[in-house]
């Protein structure tokens, strides 16, 4: 079942001439894990706001086309419908903090209060999601007195606790070290396996390659390429449009010039693929 359905979406922020999104059509199946990549200013955050309904409900401006999430057109969706169907983890976790609560525990419970979850049910749900995101020991801390990485986990927890059907994440690992990144990707993949739909903006291509079902490359507000990680992350057009490649892809691309990479083999996107390919390349006469 298609759960996110964008048809010919064009959007301009107020008082701007240029569209931040230009004729974007996108269909996401329930339970799919879709990653979005693209250079600065490509429109990645704007796409997140659009799917999450912040456009047009918070950001005004000019929206053309249709945006349907869980069967409801976003212009028609009530606040409660939107909160139940889609949760957005902001690019800057600081923007996520409510400012209304003194502890991390209360901060995570805050969204549940608004959803009308009973007082009796709340602590168990908050504790469960804190354990899942590895922040149990932060429960009594102030949401403001945390490192960037800790804030990112709290931001993720405060959205996950509401169990949205669609989870939208805007660069959720930007402040995390490799261990934290692995943990967060693990959590998100588990949510996807349990049926949550995930749309994630992410620059760490090795992780995108290992976890995403599908990759969308955005540039200048348009979809430049779309497909499996293996297809999109080795697409030469990306290099012409200021995208990077993963180090494994780049290494093999160089290796191919020196005949170290088998000429008929697709470029790798993960370490495993790189290793297999280079071994084969080195065995050749
Ligand atoms: N609040 C805003 N008002 C006006 N223009 C904006 C606003 N936010 C973003 N833009 C513009 O929209 C375009 C896309 O931005 P954004 O979605 O933030 O890109 P990305 O997340 O890929 O870096 C950029 O040209 C940016 O300058
Ligand atoms: Mg952004």
CSV table of C-alpha atoms and ligand atoms in Angstrom, one decimal:
chain,number,residue,atom,x,y,z
A,1,UNK,CA,0.0,0.0,0.0
A,2,UNK,CA,1.3,3.5,-0.9
A,3,UNK,CA,1.4,5.5,2.3
A,4,UNK,CA,3.2,8.7,1.1
A,5,UNK,CA,2.1,10.0,-2.3
A,6,UNK,CA,3.4,13.3,-3.7
A,7,UNK,CA,2.1,14.2,-7.2
A,8,UNK,CA,3.8,17.0,-9.1
A,9,UNK,CA,4.7,19.0,-6.0
A,10,UNK,CA,6.2,22.5,-6.5
A,11,UNK,CA,6.8,24.7,-3.6
A,12,UNK,CA,8.0,28.3,-3.1
A,13,UNK,CA,8.8,29.8,0.3
A,14,UNK,CA,7.2,33.1,1.0
A,15,UNK,CA,8.9,36.1,-0.7
A,16,UNK,CA,11.1,33.9,-2.9
A,17,UNK,CA,11.2,33.6,-6.6
A,18,UNK,CA,12.8,30.2,-7.0
A,19,UNK,CA,11.0,27.0,-6.2
A,20,UNK,CA,12.6,25.0,-3.3
A,21,UNK,CA,10.8,21.9,-4.8
A,22,UNK,CA,10.0,21.6,-8.5
A,23,UNK,CA,7.6,19.0,-9.9
A,24,UNK,CA,8.5,16.3,-7.3
A,25,UNK,CA,6.5,13.1,-7.6
A,26,UNK,CA,7.2,10.4,-5.0
A,27,UNK,CA,5.4,7.3,-3.8
A,28,UNK,CA,6.5,5.4,-0.8
A,29,UNK,CA,5.2,2.0,0.2
A,30,UNK,CA,4.2,1.2,3.8
A,31,UNK,CA,7.3,-0.2,5.6
A,32,UNK,CA,9.8,1.1,3.0
A,33,UNK,CA,13.1,2.7,4.1
A,34,UNK,CA,13.8,5.6,1.7
A,35,UNK,CA,17.0,7.7,1.9
A,36,UNK,CA,17.3,11.2,0.4
A,37,UNK,CA,20.7,12.5,-0.6
A,38,UNK,CA,21.7,15.8,-2.2
A,39,UNK,CA,24.0,18.8,-1.9
A,40,UNK,CA,23.3,21.8,0.3
A,41,UNK,CA,20.2,23.7,-0.7
A,42,UNK,CA,18.9,20.8,-2.8
A,43,UNK,CA,15.5,20.9,-1.0
A,44,UNK,CA,16.0,17.9,1.3
A,45,UNK,CA,14.7,19.7,4.4
A,46,UNK,CA,11.9,21.2,2.4
A,47,UNK,CA,10.9,17.7,1.2
A,48,UNK,CA,10.8,16.6,4.9
A,49,UNK,CA,8.6,19.6,5.9
A,50,UNK,CA,6.3,18.8,3.0
A,51,UNK,CA,5.8,15.2,3.8
A,52,UNK,CA,5.3,16.1,7.5
A,53,UNK,CA,2.7,18.8,6.7
A,54,UNK,CA,4.8,21.7,8.1
A,55,UNK,CA,4.3,22.9,4.5
A,56,UNK,CA,1.7,24.3,4.1
A,57,UNK,CA,0.5,24.4,7.8
A,58,UNK,CA,3.5,26.2,9.3
A,59,UNK,CA,5.5,27.5,6.3
A,60,UNK,CA,3.1,29.4,4.1
A,61,UNK,CA,4.2,30.2,0.5
A,62,UNK,CA,3.0,28.6,-2.6
A,63,UNK,CA,2.3,24.8,-2.8
A,64,UNK,CA,1.2,23.2,-6.0
A,65,UNK,CA,0.4,19.5,-6.6
A,66,UNK,CA,-0.9,17.1,-4.0
A,67,UNK,CA,0.6,15.6,-0.9
A,68,UNK,CA,-1.2,12.6,0.6
A,69,UNK,CA,0.0,10.8,3.7
A,70,UNK,CA,-1.9,7.8,5.1
A,71,UNK,CA,-4.8,8.5,2.7
A,72,UNK,CA,-5.3,12.1,3.8
A,73,UNK,CA,-4.4,15.2,1.6
A,74,UNK,CA,-2.2,17.3,3.8
A,75,UNK,CA,-4.1,20.6,3.2
A,76,UNK,CA,-7.2,18.9,4.6
A,77,UNK,CA,-5.4,17.1,7.4
A,78,UNK,CA,-6.1,18.2,11.0
A,79,UNK,CA,-3.3,18.6,13.4
A,80,UNK,CA,-4.2,15.4,15.2
A,81,UNK,CA,-4.3,13.4,12.0
A,82,UNK,CA,-0.9,14.8,11.0
A,83,UNK,CA,0.7,14.0,14.4
A,84,UNK,CA,-0.7,10.5,14.3
A,85,UNK,CA,0.4,9.7,10.8
A,86,UNK,CA,3.8,11.4,10.5
A,87,UNK,CA,6.6,12.4,12.9
A,88,UNK,CA,9.5,14.7,11.9
A,89,UNK,CA,13.0,14.6,13.5
A,90,UNK,CA,14.4,18.0,12.7
A,91,UNK,CA,17.9,18.6,11.2
A,92,UNK,CA,18.8,20.7,14.3
A,93,UNK,CA,17.7,18.8,17.4
A,94,UNK,CA,17.7,22.0,19.4
A,95,UNK,CA,14.6,23.1,17.4
A,96,UNK,CA,12.8,20.0,18.6
A,97,UNK,CA,13.0,20.7,22.3
A,98,UNK,CA,9.6,22.0,23.5
A,99,UNK,CA,11.1,24.5,26.0
A,100,UNK,CA,8.2,23.5,28.3
A,101,UNK,CA,9.9,20.6,30.3
A,102,UNK,CA,12.7,20.3,32.7
A,103,UNK,CA,13.8,16.7,32.2
A,104,UNK,CA,14.5,14.4,29.3
A,105,UNK,CA,11.8,12.0,30.6
A,106,UNK,CA,9.1,14.8,30.7
A,107,UNK,CA,10.3,16.1,27.4
A,108,UNK,CA,9.7,12.6,25.8
A,109,UNK,CA,6.3,12.3,27.6
A,110,UNK,CA,5.2,15.7,26.4
A,111,UNK,CA,4.1,14.5,22.9
A,112,UNK,CA,2.1,11.7,24.6
A,113,UNK,CA,0.2,14.2,26.8
A,114,UNK,CA,-0.8,16.0,23.7
A,115,UNK,CA,-2.0,12.8,22.1
A,116,UNK,CA,-4.2,12.1,25.1
A,117,UNK,CA,-2.4,8.9,26.2
A,118,UNK,CA,-3.3,8.0,29.8
A,119,UNK,CA,-1.0,8.9,32.7
A,120,UNK,CA,-0.9,5.2,33.6
A,121,UNK,CA,0.3,4.1,30.2
A,122,UNK,CA,2.9,6.9,29.8
A,123,UNK,CA,5.9,5.9,31.9
A,124,UNK,CA,6.3,2.5,30.3
A,125,UNK,CA,6.2,3.9,26.8
A,126,UNK,CA,8.7,6.6,27.6
A,127,UNK,CA,11.1,4.1,29.3
A,128,UNK,CA,10.8,1.7,26.4
A,129,UNK,CA,11.7,4.3,23.9
A,130,UNK,CA,14.6,5.6,26.0
A,131,UNK,CA,16.0,2.1,26.2
A,132,UNK,CA,15.6,1.7,22.5
A,133,UNK,CA,17.5,4.9,21.7
A,134,UNK,CA,20.2,4.3,24.5
A,135,UNK,CA,19.3,7.4,26.6
A,136,UNK,CA,17.9,5.7,29.8
A,137,UNK,CA,20.7,7.3,31.9
A,138,UNK,CA,19.7,10.8,30.7
A,139,UNK,CA,16.1,10.6,32.1
A,140,UNK,CA,16.6,13.2,34.8
A,141,UNK,CA,18.9,15.6,32.9
A,142,UNK,CA,17.8,18.9,31.4
A,143,UNK,CA,17.1,18.6,27.7
A,144,UNK,CA,19.2,21.7,27.2
A,145,UNK,CA,22.3,20.4,29.1
A,146,UNK,CA,23.1,17.7,26.6
A,147,UNK,CA,25.7,17.2,23.9
A,148,UNK,CA,24.5,17.5,20.2
A,149,UNK,CA,24.6,13.7,19.9
A,150,UNK,CA,22.5,13.2,23.1
A,151,UNK,CA,20.0,15.8,21.9
A,152,UNK,CA,19.7,14.0,18.6
A,153,UNK,CA,18.8,10.8,20.4
A,154,UNK,CA,16.3,12.6,22.6
A,155,UNK,CA,14.7,14.2,19.5
A,156,UNK,CA,14.4,10.8,17.9
A,157,UNK,CA,12.9,9.3,21.1
A,158,UNK,CA,10.4,12.1,21.5
A,159,UNK,CA,9.1,11.3,18.0
A,160,UNK,CA,9.3,7.5,18.2
A,161,UNK,CA,7.3,7.5,21.4
A,162,UNK,CA,4.3,8.7,19.4
A,163,UNK,CA,4.5,5.7,17.1
A,164,UNK,CA,3.9,7.6,13.9
A,165,UNK,CA,3.1,5.6,10.7
A,166,UNK,CA,5.7,7.6,8.8
A,167,UNK,CA,9.0,8.6,10.4
A,168,UNK,CA,10.8,11.5,8.6
A,169,UNK,CA,14.3,12.2,9.7
A,170,UNK,CA,16.4,15.1,8.6
A,171,UNK,CA,20.1,14.2,9.0
A,172,UNK,CA,19.5,12.5,12.3
A,173,UNK,CA,23.1,11.3,12.7
A,174,UNK,CA,25.0,14.5,11.9
A,175,UNK,CA,26.2,15.0,15.5
A,176,UNK,CA,26.8,11.3,16.2
A,177,UNK,CA,30.1,9.4,16.1
A,178,UNK,CA,30.4,6.1,14.2
A,179,UNK,CA,29.1,4.1,17.2
A,180,UNK,CA,26.2,6.4,17.7
A,181,UNK,CA,25.4,6.3,14.0
A,182,UNK,CA,25.4,2.6,13.9
A,183,UNK,CA,23.0,2.4,16.9
A,184,UNK,CA,20.6,5.0,15.4
A,185,UNK,CA,20.6,3.2,12.1
A,186,UNK,CA,19.9,0.0,13.9
A,187,UNK,CA,17.0,1.5,15.8
A,188,UNK,CA,15.5,3.0,12.6
A,189,UNK,CA,15.9,-0.2,10.6
A,190,UNK,CA,14.1,-2.1,13.4
A,191,UNK,CA,11.2,0.3,13.2
A,192,UNK,CA,11.0,-0.2,9.5
A,193,UNK,CA,11.0,-3.9,9.9
A,194,UNK,CA,8.1,-3.6,12.3
A,195,UNK,CA,6.2,-1.7,9.6
A,196,UNK,CA,7.0,1.9,10.2
A,197,UNK,CA,7.7,3.8,6.9
A,198,UNK,CA,11.0,5.8,6.9
A,199,UNK,CA,12.1,8.8,4.9
A,200,UNK,CA,15.6,9.8,6.0
A,201,UNK,CA,17.9,12.5,4.8
A,202,UNK,CA,21.4,11.3,5.3
A,203,UNK,CA,24.9,12.1,4.0
A,204,UNK,CA,26.7,9.0,5.3
A,205,UNK,CA,26.5,7.0,2.1
A,206,UNK,CA,28.0,3.8,3.4
A,207,UNK,CA,25.1,3.6,5.9
A,208,UNK,CA,22.6,4.5,3.3
A,209,UNK,CA,23.9,1.8,1.1
A,210,UNK,CA,23.7,-0.8,3.9
A,211,UNK,CA,20.2,0.1,5.2
A,212,UNK,CA,18.0,1.9,2.6
A,213,UNK,CA,15.6,0.1,0.3
A,214,UNK,CA,15.6,3.0,-2.1
A,215,UNK,CA,17.6,6.2,-2.6
A,216,UNK,CA,16.4,9.5,-4.0
A,217,UNK,CA,18.9,12.0,-5.2
A,218,UNK,CA,17.6,15.6,-5.0
A,219,UNK,CA,19.3,18.5,-6.8
A,220,UNK,CA,17.9,22.0,-7.2
A,221,UNK,CA,14.5,21.0,-5.9
A,222,UNK,CA,14.2,18.2,-8.5
A,223,UNK,CA,14.6,14.4,-8.3
A,224,UNK,CA,17.8,13.7,-10.3
A,225,UNK,CA,18.0,10.0,-9.8
A,226,UNK,CA,16.0,7.3,-7.9
A,227,UNK,CA,16.5,3.6,-7.4
A,228,UNK,CA,18.3,1.0,-5.3
A,229,UNK,CA,21.3,2.2,-3.4
A,230,UNK,CA,23.5,0.3,-5.8
A,231,UNK,CA,22.0,2.1,-8.8
A,232,UNK,CA,21.9,5.6,-7.4
A,233,UNK,CA,25.1,5.7,-5.4
A,234,UNK,CA,27.2,4.7,-8.4
A,235,UNK,CA,25.4,6.9,-10.9
A,236,UNK,CA,28.1,9.0,-12.7
A,237,UNK,CA,25.6,11.9,-13.1
A,238,UNK,CA,25.8,12.5,-9.4
A,239,UNK,CA,29.5,13.5,-9.7
A,240,UNK,CA,28.6,16.1,-12.3
A,241,UNK,CA,26.0,17.6,-9.9
A,242,UNK,CA,28.2,18.2,-6.8
A,243,UNK,CA,27.2,14.9,-5.0
A,244,UNK,CA,29.9,12.8,-3.4
A,245,UNK,CA,30.5,9.1,-3.8
A,246,UNK,CA,31.2,6.8,-0.9
A,247,UNK,CA,34.9,6.1,-0.3
A,248,UNK,CA,34.4,2.5,-1.5
A,249,UNK,CA,32.9,3.6,-4.8
A,250,UNK,CA,35.6,6.2,-5.3
A,251,UNK,CA,38.4,3.8,-4.5
A,252,UNK,CA,37.0,1.2,-7.0
A,253,UNK,CA,36.5,3.9,-9.6
A,254,UNK,CA,40.2,4.8,-9.3
A,255,UNK,CA,41.1,1.1,-9.2
A,256,UNK,CA,39.3,0.6,-12.5
A,257,UNK,CA,41.7,3.0,-14.2
A,258,UNK,CA,44.6,1.0,-13.0
A,259,UNK,CA,43.0,-2.3,-13.9
A,260,UNK,CA,42.6,-3.3,-10.2
A,261,UNK,CA,38.9,-3.3,-10.4
A,262,UNK,CA,37.2,-5.8,-12.8
A,263,UNK,CA,36.0,-3.8,-15.8
A,264,UNK,CA,32.7,-5.6,-16.1
A,265,UNK,CA,31.9,-5.3,-12.4
A,266,UNK,CA,29.5,-2.6,-11.0
A,267,UNK,CA,31.2,-0.2,-8.7
A,268,UNK,CA,30.7,-1.1,-5.0
A,269,UNK,CA,28.7,0.9,-2.4
A,270,UNK,CA,29.6,-1.1,0.7
A,271,UNK,CA,32.9,-2.3,2.2
A,272,UNK,CA,31.9,-6.0,1.5
A,273,UNK,CA,31.3,-5.3,-2.2
A,274,UNK,CA,34.6,-3.4,-2.4
A,275,UNK,CA,36.5,-6.2,-0.8
A,276,UNK,CA,35.0,-8.9,-3.1
A,277,UNK,CA,35.6,-6.8,-6.2
A,278,UNK,CA,39.2,-5.9,-5.4
A,279,UNK,CA,40.0,-9.5,-4.6
A,280,UNK,CA,38.7,-10.6,-7.9
A,281,UNK,CA,40.6,-7.7,-9.6
A,282,UNK,CA,43.9,-8.7,-8.0
A,283,UNK,CA,43.5,-12.4,-9.0
A,284,UNK,CA,43.2,-11.5,-12.7
A,285,UNK,CA,46.3,-11.9,-14.8
B,1,LIG,N1,12.5,29.4,5.4
B,1,LIG,C1,12.9,29.6,4.2
B,1,LIG,N2,12.6,30.8,3.5
B,1,LIG,C2,13.0,31.0,2.2
B,1,LIG,N3,13.8,30.1,1.5
B,1,LIG,C3,14.2,29.0,2.2
B,1,LIG,C4,13.8,28.7,3.5
B,1,LIG,N4,14.3,27.5,3.9
B,1,LIG,C5,15.0,27.1,2.8
B,1,LIG,N5,14.9,27.9,1.8
B,1,LIG,C6,15.6,27.8,0.4
B,1,LIG,O1,15.0,26.6,-0.2
B,1,LIG,C7,16.0,25.9,-0.9
B,1,LIG,C8,16.1,24.5,-0.3
B,1,LIG,O2,16.5,24.5,1.0
B,1,LIG,P1,16.6,23.2,2.0
B,1,LIG,O3,15.3,22.5,1.8
B,1,LIG,O4,16.9,23.7,3.3
B,1,LIG,O5,17.8,22.4,1.3
B,1,LIG,P2,18.7,21.3,2.0
B,1,LIG,O6,18.0,20.7,3.2
B,1,LIG,O7,18.8,20.2,0.9
B,1,LIG,O8,20.0,21.9,2.3
B,1,LIG,C9,17.3,26.7,-0.7
B,1,LIG,O9,17.5,27.5,-1.8
B,1,LIG,C10,17.1,27.5,0.5
B,1,LIG,O10,17.8,28.7,0.5
B,2,LIG,MG1,18.6,20.6,5.2
